[in-house]
Structure formats: structure tokens, C-alpha cells
C-alpha positions as MATLAB code, in Angstrom:
seq = 'MAESSGRPENIYELNRLWTERREKKLQAIRERQAAEEEAQATFKPQITPKSAKLADRGGKSFIEYQQQWSEISENKLKAKRARRDEEAQAELTFQPKITPKSAKIADRGGKSFVEYQEQWSDMSAKRLTARRARQDEENAAELTFSPKINSRSEKLISRAPYAPPSSADRYQASVENQLQRNFSPSQQHEFSGTPDITARARRLKFTEGASTRLYNDSIRRQHAAFVAEQERAREYARMTQTRPTEDHDMTFESLYHQAAVQREKQRVAQALARTPSLRDSGDAYTFAPSPKRVLSPEVWSRLSQTRPKAEPQPQTPTRKIPASEIRQTVDRLAYRKQADDRVAALAAAREDGEVAECCFSPAINKRSRALAGRRKEVPADAPGSPAQGRVFAALYQDAQDRVEALDQAMDERRRQLEEEEMRECTPSHADRRMQFSRVAAIDTELESLSASLADLELEQAELERVG';
ca = [
     -72.077   21.228   32.570;
     -72.068   17.520   31.179;
     -72.518   15.709   34.402;
     -75.745   17.997   34.784;
     -77.700   17.759   31.577;
     -77.273   13.815   31.699;
     -76.027   13.621   28.248;
     -72.621   11.967   27.369;
     -70.035   13.701   25.530;
     -68.414   10.871   24.114;
     -69.996   10.329   20.307;
     -69.720    6.310   20.411;
     -71.757    5.996   23.314;
     -74.463    8.514   21.491;
     -74.313    5.913   18.746;
     -75.239    2.934   20.886;
     -77.796    4.969   22.630;
     -79.288    6.164   19.256;
     -78.852    2.410   17.550;
     -80.664    0.571   20.755;
     -83.773    3.515   20.648;
     -84.377    2.532   16.897;
     -84.600   -1.023   17.003;
     -87.164   -1.126   20.185;
     -89.396    1.064   17.836;
     -88.684   -1.114   14.618;
     -89.614   -4.198   16.890;
     -92.920   -2.520   18.145;
     -93.861   -1.488   14.494;
     -93.205   -5.430   13.337;
     -95.361   -6.876   16.454;
     -98.130   -4.276   15.802;
     -97.866   -5.273   11.768;
     -98.333   -8.759   12.719;
    -101.089   -8.568   15.028;
    -103.011   -6.553   12.543;
    -102.204   -9.345   10.038;
    -103.486  -12.226   11.552;
    -106.613  -10.460   12.676;
    -107.222  -10.035    9.071;
    -106.260  -13.668    8.128;
    -109.555  -15.530    8.083;
    -109.129  -17.817    4.606;
    -109.176  -21.466    5.737;
    -108.353  -24.371    3.069;
    -110.424  -27.313    2.199;
    -108.547  -30.364    3.230;
    -109.541  -34.044    1.889;
    -110.355  -36.660    4.411;
    -107.302  -38.656    3.597;
    -105.011  -35.823    3.896;
    -106.550  -34.934    7.394;
    -105.902  -38.524    8.314;
    -102.111  -38.602    7.337;
    -101.759  -34.848    9.155;
    -103.280  -36.546   12.156;
    -101.372  -39.641   12.040;
     -97.667  -37.345   12.036;
     -94.619  -38.627   13.662;
     -93.046  -40.632   10.540;
     -90.097  -39.292    8.736;
     -89.830  -39.496    4.721;
     -87.492  -42.593    4.903;
     -90.129  -44.650    7.030;
     -92.743  -44.000    4.468;
     -90.166  -44.888    1.818;
     -89.781  -47.740    3.192;
     -93.268  -48.679    3.951;
     -93.810  -48.170   -0.072;
     -90.886  -50.098   -0.689;
     -92.547  -53.054    1.207;
     -95.646  -53.176   -0.196;
     -94.357  -52.435   -3.744;
     -92.553  -55.650   -3.329;
     -95.108  -57.538   -1.847;
     -97.262  -56.888   -4.761;
     -94.772  -57.907   -7.138;
     -94.311  -61.298   -5.584;
     -98.150  -61.718   -5.733;
     -98.200  -61.136   -9.423;
     -94.796  -63.278  -10.168;
     -96.473  -66.077   -8.132;
     -99.834  -66.028  -10.114;
     -97.998  -65.750  -13.375;
     -95.501  -68.992  -12.500;
     -98.934  -70.970  -11.468;
    -100.035  -70.073  -15.042;
     -96.970  -70.840  -16.714;
     -96.709  -74.155  -15.023;
    -100.077  -75.265  -15.489;
     -99.244  -75.076  -19.396;
     -95.987  -77.007  -18.783;
     -97.315  -80.776  -19.136;
     -94.189  -82.069  -20.441;
     -92.141  -84.327  -18.039;
     -88.796  -85.679  -19.105;
     -87.503  -89.226  -17.986;
     -84.773  -88.689  -15.930;
     -82.691  -92.043  -15.076;
     -82.015  -92.381  -10.876;
     -78.334  -92.070  -11.784;
     -78.994  -88.509  -13.702;
     -81.328  -87.413  -10.524;
     -78.746  -88.589   -8.112;
     -76.271  -86.302  -10.199;
     -78.430  -83.426  -10.376;
     -79.007  -83.182   -6.572;
     -75.526  -83.175   -5.528;
     -75.314  -79.603   -7.085;
     -72.594  -77.354   -5.727;
     -69.746  -78.363   -7.500;
     -68.603  -76.984  -10.835;
     -67.364  -78.578  -13.997;
     -63.533  -78.470  -13.310;
     -64.422  -79.682   -9.884;
     -66.296  -82.495  -11.138;
     -63.094  -83.137  -13.745;
     -60.611  -82.938  -11.015;
     -62.316  -85.777   -9.018;
     -62.757  -87.722  -11.930;
     -59.101  -87.694  -12.756;
     -58.648  -88.883   -9.048;
     -60.852  -91.718   -9.573;
     -59.020  -92.516  -12.797;
     -55.648  -92.723  -11.068;
     -57.158  -94.556   -8.137;
     -58.542  -97.319  -10.639;
     -55.165  -97.365  -12.513;
     -53.509  -97.780   -9.499;
     -55.346 -100.455   -8.090;
     -55.438 -102.552  -11.540;
     -51.654 -102.281  -11.550;
     -51.711 -103.410   -8.091;
     -54.059 -106.333   -8.973;
     -51.884 -107.439  -11.831;
     -48.650 -107.342   -9.483;
     -50.226 -109.592   -7.572;
     -51.398 -112.054  -10.225;
     -47.993 -111.877  -11.957;
     -46.063 -112.651   -8.483;
     -48.731 -115.473   -7.631;
     -47.473 -117.020  -10.801;
     -44.088 -117.200   -9.411;
     -43.823 -120.257   -7.830;
     -40.153 -121.429   -8.361;
     -38.094 -121.915   -4.874;
     -35.004 -122.819   -5.164;
     -33.373 -125.334   -2.199;
     -31.114 -123.658   -0.252;
     -28.632 -125.520    1.951;
     -27.983 -124.804    5.382;
     -24.739 -122.907    4.892;
     -26.228 -120.771    2.334;
     -29.102 -119.787    4.835;
     -26.350 -118.865    7.432;
     -24.509 -116.893    5.029;
     -27.755 -114.928    3.884;
     -28.535 -114.444    7.784;
     -25.660 -112.830    8.543;
     -25.601 -110.473    5.971;
     -26.011 -106.695    6.771;
     -28.836 -106.217    4.520;
     -31.817 -108.328    3.443;
     -31.572 -109.846    0.064;
     -33.946 -109.042   -2.693;
     -36.951 -111.435   -3.394;
     -36.936 -113.982   -6.346;
     -39.996 -111.746   -7.649;
     -37.799 -108.464   -7.367;
     -34.760 -110.083   -8.894;
     -36.746 -111.475  -12.129;
     -38.321 -107.934  -12.259;
     -34.833 -106.691  -12.616;
     -33.708 -109.037  -14.870;
     -36.789 -108.658  -17.166;
     -35.793 -104.486  -17.099;
     -32.106 -105.078  -17.580;
     -32.675 -107.367  -20.630;
     -34.735 -104.742  -22.075;
     -32.227 -102.158  -21.480;
     -29.937 -103.958  -23.289;
     -32.364 -104.725  -26.038;
     -33.151 -100.942  -26.597;
     -29.642  -99.832  -25.981;
     -27.728  -97.980  -28.503;
     -24.947 -100.103  -28.681;
     -27.352 -103.293  -29.418;
     -29.071 -101.095  -32.249;
     -25.926  -99.919  -33.904;
     -25.200 -103.429  -35.127;
     -28.424 -103.159  -37.458;
     -28.951  -99.414  -38.209;
     -26.773  -96.997  -40.529;
     -25.224  -93.759  -38.652;
     -26.436  -90.946  -40.242;
     -24.531  -88.149  -41.474;
     -25.436  -84.943  -39.453;
     -24.066  -81.509  -40.235;
     -22.886  -79.280  -37.790;
     -25.814  -77.268  -38.478;
     -28.091  -79.794  -37.696;
     -26.357  -80.607  -34.464;
     -27.005  -77.015  -33.308;
     -30.986  -77.428  -34.121;
     -32.474  -77.660  -30.720;
     -35.807  -80.257  -31.529;
     -37.040  -80.303  -28.254;
     -38.768  -76.872  -29.506;
     -42.375  -77.193  -31.081;
     -42.299  -76.471  -34.971;
     -43.857  -72.813  -34.682;
     -40.914  -71.708  -32.495;
     -38.215  -73.378  -34.939;
     -40.025  -71.591  -37.938;
     -39.779  -68.337  -36.225;
     -36.180  -68.565  -34.747;
     -35.340  -69.737  -38.590;
     -36.837  -66.554  -39.781;
     -35.295  -64.496  -37.105;
     -31.894  -65.766  -38.579;
     -32.774  -65.169  -42.188;
     -33.439  -61.653  -41.740;
     -30.181  -61.120  -39.574;
     -28.348  -62.877  -42.399;
     -29.699  -60.528  -44.973;
     -29.096  -57.308  -42.583;
     -25.540  -58.591  -42.120;
     -25.309  -58.925  -45.855;
     -26.466  -55.558  -46.828;
     -24.263  -54.099  -43.969;
     -21.317  -56.018  -45.766;
     -22.430  -54.621  -49.583;
     -22.685  -51.408  -48.229;
     -19.264  -51.546  -46.885;
     -17.780  -53.074  -49.924;
     -19.580  -50.023  -51.979;
     -17.889  -47.542  -49.672;
     -14.790  -49.016  -50.290;
     -14.610  -49.392  -54.019;
     -16.365  -45.860  -54.354;
     -13.182  -44.205  -52.909;
     -11.434  -41.735  -55.350;
      -8.102  -42.700  -56.439;
      -5.514  -41.678  -59.088;
      -6.644  -43.440  -62.168;
      -5.054  -43.058  -65.619;
      -6.287  -43.658  -69.189;
      -5.422  -47.094  -69.948;
      -7.059  -48.747  -67.081;
      -9.299  -51.233  -67.876;
     -11.589  -53.913  -66.217;
     -10.899  -57.609  -66.279;
     -14.245  -57.991  -68.674;
     -12.468  -55.771  -71.217;
      -9.181  -57.130  -71.162;
     -10.642  -60.461  -71.537;
     -12.796  -59.503  -74.648;
      -9.762  -57.584  -75.985;
      -8.016  -60.830  -75.606;
     -10.709  -62.906  -77.188;
     -10.998  -60.800  -80.266;
      -7.398  -61.020  -80.777;
      -7.283  -64.745  -80.792;
      -9.966  -65.067  -82.897;
      -8.034  -62.587  -85.981;
      -4.750  -65.013  -85.421;
      -7.330  -67.871  -85.949;
      -8.689  -66.604  -89.104;
      -5.214  -65.352  -90.320;
      -4.036  -68.709  -90.252;
      -6.697  -70.191  -91.515;
      -6.382  -67.989  -94.675;
      -2.163  -68.887  -94.452;
      -2.887  -72.351  -94.421;
      -5.491  -72.422  -97.726;
      -3.952  -70.601 -100.626;
      -7.294  -70.773 -102.943;
      -9.297  -69.342 -100.690;
      -6.540  -66.426  -99.765;
      -6.589  -65.926 -103.658;
     -10.250  -66.299 -104.779;
     -11.697  -62.434 -104.546;
     -14.940  -63.204 -104.800;
     -15.076  -65.536 -101.487;
     -13.857  -62.547  -99.459;
     -15.693  -59.914 -101.095;
     -18.698  -57.931  -99.359;
     -20.670  -57.118 -102.568;
     -22.220  -60.141 -104.078;
     -21.673  -60.719 -108.236;
     -24.652  -59.124 -109.656;
     -24.143  -61.280 -113.099;
     -25.257  -64.274 -110.609;
     -27.465  -62.935 -107.953;
     -29.219  -59.814 -109.395;
     -31.228  -59.410 -112.543;
     -30.435  -56.710 -114.889;
     -33.328  -54.619 -114.178;
     -32.572  -54.861 -110.563;
     -28.934  -53.930 -111.162;
     -29.857  -50.696 -113.353;
     -32.473  -49.487 -110.677;
     -29.217  -50.177 -108.189;
     -26.837  -48.782 -110.230;
     -29.095  -45.407 -110.022;
     -27.202  -42.788 -107.908;
     -29.119  -40.600 -105.316;
     -28.365  -36.969 -104.848;
     -26.202  -36.550 -101.717;
     -27.200  -34.897  -98.540;
     -25.662  -32.063  -97.432;
     -23.349  -32.408  -94.744;
     -25.064  -31.471  -91.103;
     -22.127  -29.698  -88.952;
     -20.788  -32.061  -86.278;
     -21.338  -31.334  -82.945;
     -18.137  -31.241  -80.545;
     -18.078  -34.230  -78.209;
     -17.560  -34.048  -74.469;
     -14.192  -35.570  -73.360;
     -14.918  -37.582  -70.339;
     -12.552  -37.442  -67.548;
     -10.457  -40.489  -66.847;
     -11.801  -40.315  -62.931;
     -15.786  -40.495  -64.133;
     -14.916  -43.221  -66.105;
     -12.812  -44.845  -63.255;
     -15.613  -44.610  -60.667;
     -18.439  -45.857  -63.201;
     -16.381  -49.015  -63.715;
     -15.788  -49.677  -60.391;
     -19.595  -48.798  -59.741;
     -20.238  -52.060  -62.422;
     -17.372  -54.317  -60.773;
     -19.068  -53.957  -57.134;
     -21.967  -54.626  -58.411;
     -21.480  -57.808  -60.147;
     -19.140  -58.973  -56.881;
     -22.202  -57.717  -54.663;
     -24.546  -60.263  -57.136;
     -21.725  -63.009  -57.047;
     -21.595  -62.753  -53.398;
     -25.507  -63.080  -53.068;
     -25.866  -65.609  -55.495;
     -23.036  -67.665  -53.352;
     -24.886  -66.983  -50.064;
     -28.290  -68.006  -51.522;
     -26.794  -71.404  -52.467;
     -25.079  -72.050  -49.631;
     -27.937  -71.752  -47.695;
     -29.909  -73.658  -50.285;
     -27.475  -76.330  -49.615;
     -27.638  -76.267  -45.990;
     -31.510  -76.793  -46.145;
     -30.958  -79.631  -48.207;
     -28.496  -81.084  -45.964;
     -30.894  -80.956  -43.398;
     -33.640  -82.097  -45.043;
     -31.863  -85.045  -46.632;
     -30.759  -88.169  -44.756;
     -27.375  -89.495  -46.047;
     -26.099  -92.498  -43.783;
     -22.885  -93.607  -43.610;
     -22.324  -96.836  -45.003;
     -19.391  -99.311  -43.612;
     -16.957  -99.906  -46.472;
     -17.265 -103.670  -45.885;
     -20.704 -103.198  -46.413;
     -20.382 -101.641  -49.987;
     -18.102 -104.231  -51.110;
     -20.301 -107.105  -50.309;
     -23.520 -105.175  -51.719;
     -20.644 -105.101  -55.052;
     -19.918 -108.862  -54.822;
     -23.495 -109.457  -54.763;
     -23.773 -108.329  -58.564;
     -21.033 -110.968  -59.366;
     -21.500 -113.675  -61.777;
     -23.337 -116.762  -60.781;
     -21.207 -119.927  -59.996;
     -23.053 -122.046  -62.436;
     -22.095 -119.031  -65.484;
     -19.246 -120.481  -67.563;
     -15.547 -118.932  -66.315;
     -17.336 -117.337  -62.940;
     -15.672 -117.807  -59.682;
     -16.902 -120.429  -57.418;
     -17.727 -117.950  -54.528;
     -19.454 -115.856  -56.443;
     -23.081 -117.065  -55.216;
     -21.761 -117.668  -51.434;
     -21.042 -113.888  -51.330;
     -24.877 -113.089  -52.618;
     -26.014 -115.563  -50.309;
     -24.340 -113.930  -47.399;
     -25.235 -110.589  -48.279;
     -28.911 -111.824  -48.688;
     -28.936 -113.464  -45.151;
     -27.819 -110.199  -43.485;
     -29.998 -108.106  -45.318;
     -33.164 -110.424  -44.195;
     -31.913 -110.137  -40.719;
     -32.110 -106.368  -40.618;
     -35.509 -106.028  -42.012;
     -36.926 -109.196  -39.430;
     -35.034 -106.732  -36.611;
     -36.780 -103.572  -37.973;
     -40.371 -105.449  -38.241;
     -39.551 -106.454  -34.602;
     -38.905 -102.789  -33.578;
     -42.029 -101.745  -35.213;
     -44.326 -104.381  -33.702;
     -42.967 -103.594  -30.040;
     -43.251  -99.671  -30.715;
     -46.700 -100.229  -31.541;
     -47.744 -102.624  -28.601;
     -46.356  -99.874  -26.554;
     -48.152  -97.137  -28.213;
     -51.704  -98.941  -28.150;
     -50.820  -99.619  -24.292;
     -50.176  -95.868  -23.586;
     -53.542  -95.147  -25.736;
     -55.477  -97.854  -23.878;
     -54.519  -96.410  -20.429;
     -55.079  -92.517  -21.598;
     -58.158  -93.023  -23.224;
     -61.641  -92.767  -20.704;
     -64.011  -95.902  -21.073;
     -67.634  -95.681  -22.114;
     -68.951  -95.364  -18.849;
     -66.694  -92.261  -17.804;
     -67.926  -90.670  -21.138;
     -71.494  -91.128  -19.989;
     -70.669  -89.617  -16.614;
     -69.010  -86.682  -18.225;
     -72.146  -86.392  -20.712;
     -74.563  -86.666  -17.624;
     -72.579  -83.959  -15.633;
     -72.756  -81.403  -19.067;
     -76.296  -81.752  -18.870;
     -76.808  -81.036  -15.179;
     -74.576  -78.048  -15.856;
     -76.611  -76.810  -18.676;
     -79.777  -77.329  -16.780;
     -78.055  -75.120  -14.059;
     -77.559  -72.473  -16.477;
     -80.976  -72.391  -17.830;
     -81.955  -72.048  -13.975;
     -79.919  -68.963  -13.596;
     -81.321  -67.749  -17.247;
     -84.691  -67.927  -15.601;
     -83.560  -66.407  -12.503;
     -81.854  -63.439  -14.226;
     -84.915  -63.029  -16.431;
     -87.002  -62.623  -13.513;
     -84.668  -60.215  -12.079;
     -85.107  -58.028  -15.092;
     -88.940  -57.940  -15.297;
     -88.955  -56.969  -11.330;
     -86.791  -54.130  -12.385;
     -89.060  -52.958  -15.062;
     -91.903  -53.244  -12.992;
     -89.916  -50.814  -10.174;
     -88.993  -48.581  -13.106;
     -92.865  -48.287  -14.152;
     -94.052  -48.268  -10.796;
     -91.529  -45.280   -9.602;
];
């Protein structure tokens, strides 16, 4: 029956067929509505000639139009900037006078101040090397001495396994050896005192700067204070430990005070025993003065009047202080006194060490001290004076004069060496002028860069305004 009617019995197949027919009907309805709307759309907008021209061109994207607009804007800015520069140049009539050397330095360009400084240092080193070589040649030209050597010596020299040094080298070596001997510690020890250096001063490193030494000294002081505080805390903890005490325990200060009072009493008693007149006279050892000799009758009568006695006040019972509390208080005071004494001792030792570091105390030979003492002897021409008194004074004065002469010679030599070093390290006037010209060229370059930066800022502002 299902096959004769032509309708499928499956529900899914029926649903598919119904959906297809529905889509066909909807498509036909949409096409009919679109045709009706197109027949009714008779409106035509009015387009300007420029818009029509742009629409007719076609074929260009938005990026291409943006690039074209950027080129046009940049050309306009360049033309405007060139016109402004021409107007500014017309107003700039000042022309500075530049030397040929400055123009040459400015034309070089491409180098920074550091590179110029390195180049100047290399040139200075080369000039110093050439000057030293020229000085060595001049010194060598003055060495014209040539000793006469016999044939036997020449044969011995020719047979030597190494080439002997020349006369100039031997002379230079002898001069250097002489200088080393003159400035050696053994030569200077004869006319210089040996300083008394403490162990603490030997530990100091004077190769470091002053700021580093001060910083290390402050760290050392803080550490010493911290150690002292820890020691004080340990001592306090040890002294405050509770231990059995008795009522008769007394501190050293109390015992000393009691002994002093007893000695004073004994002294007064002995004085009274030695002077019977003082012991027998009662007026000399009574507290109340004699009214007949000191006070007038009116004052004595007023003082003789008795005042009414005040009523006795009830006495409050006093608390009995235990022996342990007394002992703890005494121990605390003793610990505080010991701590203060220790801190004072540490401060005194530190001050003594600082004074020893800052004070120069040379060790003087006993023989020199004896000579200095003999210098104060009575002259030989004085009556009763020894004949050799003036001789020792003259010897001591001669030795002192030689020491002063050697000190002056060393100071003069040191000053000459410092002046030579300063002359080698100080640049000449021409070098300073070259440095100043380089600085002027660098300033000119900085001004040009600043002008370029200002132009870029103006261009950026113009672009922002156009955009």
C-alpha cells in the first residue's frame, strides 16, 4: 500500500522533503520582493564633480592614498621651512672671525672629546719620548773620553762570551748606584732620628685614603663600644646573682669610712689627753655659748621663755629591710662603680693610643744626649772650669750643623724632583689653546644639534596640526 501511494513511511524522509519545499517557496518570495523593491527604487543622489572624479579613478587603496598625502604634506613642510630659513638668514648679518686653525679643527669633525683627549695624550707621550731620546743623545755626545786599551786587553774582551757594556752605560750605571747609595736608609740613618713607633701604629695601612682610614676607625670604635657593653652586661649578670648574705656584710667604701671615723676620734682623744687645760675648761667644749659674753639681757630673757610642747605624734612602725635586698642594692652599686671605672680606663687607654699615634717621639742615642748635656758645661775660660768644656760644645755644634746641611740638601733635591715631575705632567700653552679650540668646536656642534632638534619639534607640531 505504501509503494502504490508513493509516500515514504519514514518520518525523517518526510521531514527532509517538507524542508526542501519550504526553502524553495521562501527563495521565490525573496526574489519577488527584491524585484518589486528595485522597480520602486527611483532615487539618485547628487554627486559633486570631485567625488565623481575620485569614483572614476578607482584602483587605489587607502594606504596608497595615505602615502600620497604624506608626501604632499612633507613637501609643503620642506618648502615652508626653506622659506623660513631664507628669512632668518637674511637677518643674520654677523660673521665671526675664525682663525685658519679653528676652521681646520672644525672641518675635521667626526670625533668626540674623549677621542681628541686620547689623541692628545698619545701625542704628548710621543713628544716626551722624543725629547728624552734627544736629551740622551746630547748627553752621550758630551761623553768623549775613550781610554787607551792595550792589545792584550782587546784580546781578552774579544774572547769574552758576552759583549761588554759601553762607557756611556757604565757611567749611567755608576750615577744610578751613587743616587741609590745617597738615598738608601743606611745612609740616611746616620743623620736622622729613629722614631718610636707603637705596635698599633705599625698595624695601620697608610696606603689607603684618609676617608677609608676614618671609616675603619669608626667601625673599630663601634665594635669596641659593643664589646664593652657586652662585658658590662656579663659583669652585671654575674654580680646580681643571688647568694646567701648576712646582716654584718658591708662594702669596701663603708668599711673605709668607718675606719676613717675611728681614726679621727682617736686623734681628737689623743689631742685632749696631751692638753690638760683644754680638757678641764668646760666653756671651750660646750655647744651652748656663754650668754653673759655673747647675748644681751633682752635676747636672753626672750630665749628663756618656754614654748608649749606639741603633742607627741604616733610613730609609724618601720619596715625591716631584709638582708638579701640590702646585699643586692650594695652589689648593684658596686657593679655600677666597677663599670664606670672600666669605661674610664678604656677611654683613657684609647686617648693615650691616639696621642701616641699623633705625637712623634724619636729615640735619641744616649751618646748624643751626653754630648748635649756637656754642651751646657761652663766655658773653658771661666774660673774653675775644665779645659775641655769648650771642645765638646764645638763638636756638638759641628755635628748639628752637618745634620741641618744634610736636611737642607735633601729638601732641595726633593723640591727639584717635584718641579721636574710637574713640568712633565703640566700641558703647555699651545696644548691648552688646542683644548680650548676643541671645546669651542664641540660647543658649535652641540648648537647645530640643538637647532636640528628644534626643527624636528616644529615639524612634529605641524604634522599634529595637519592631522
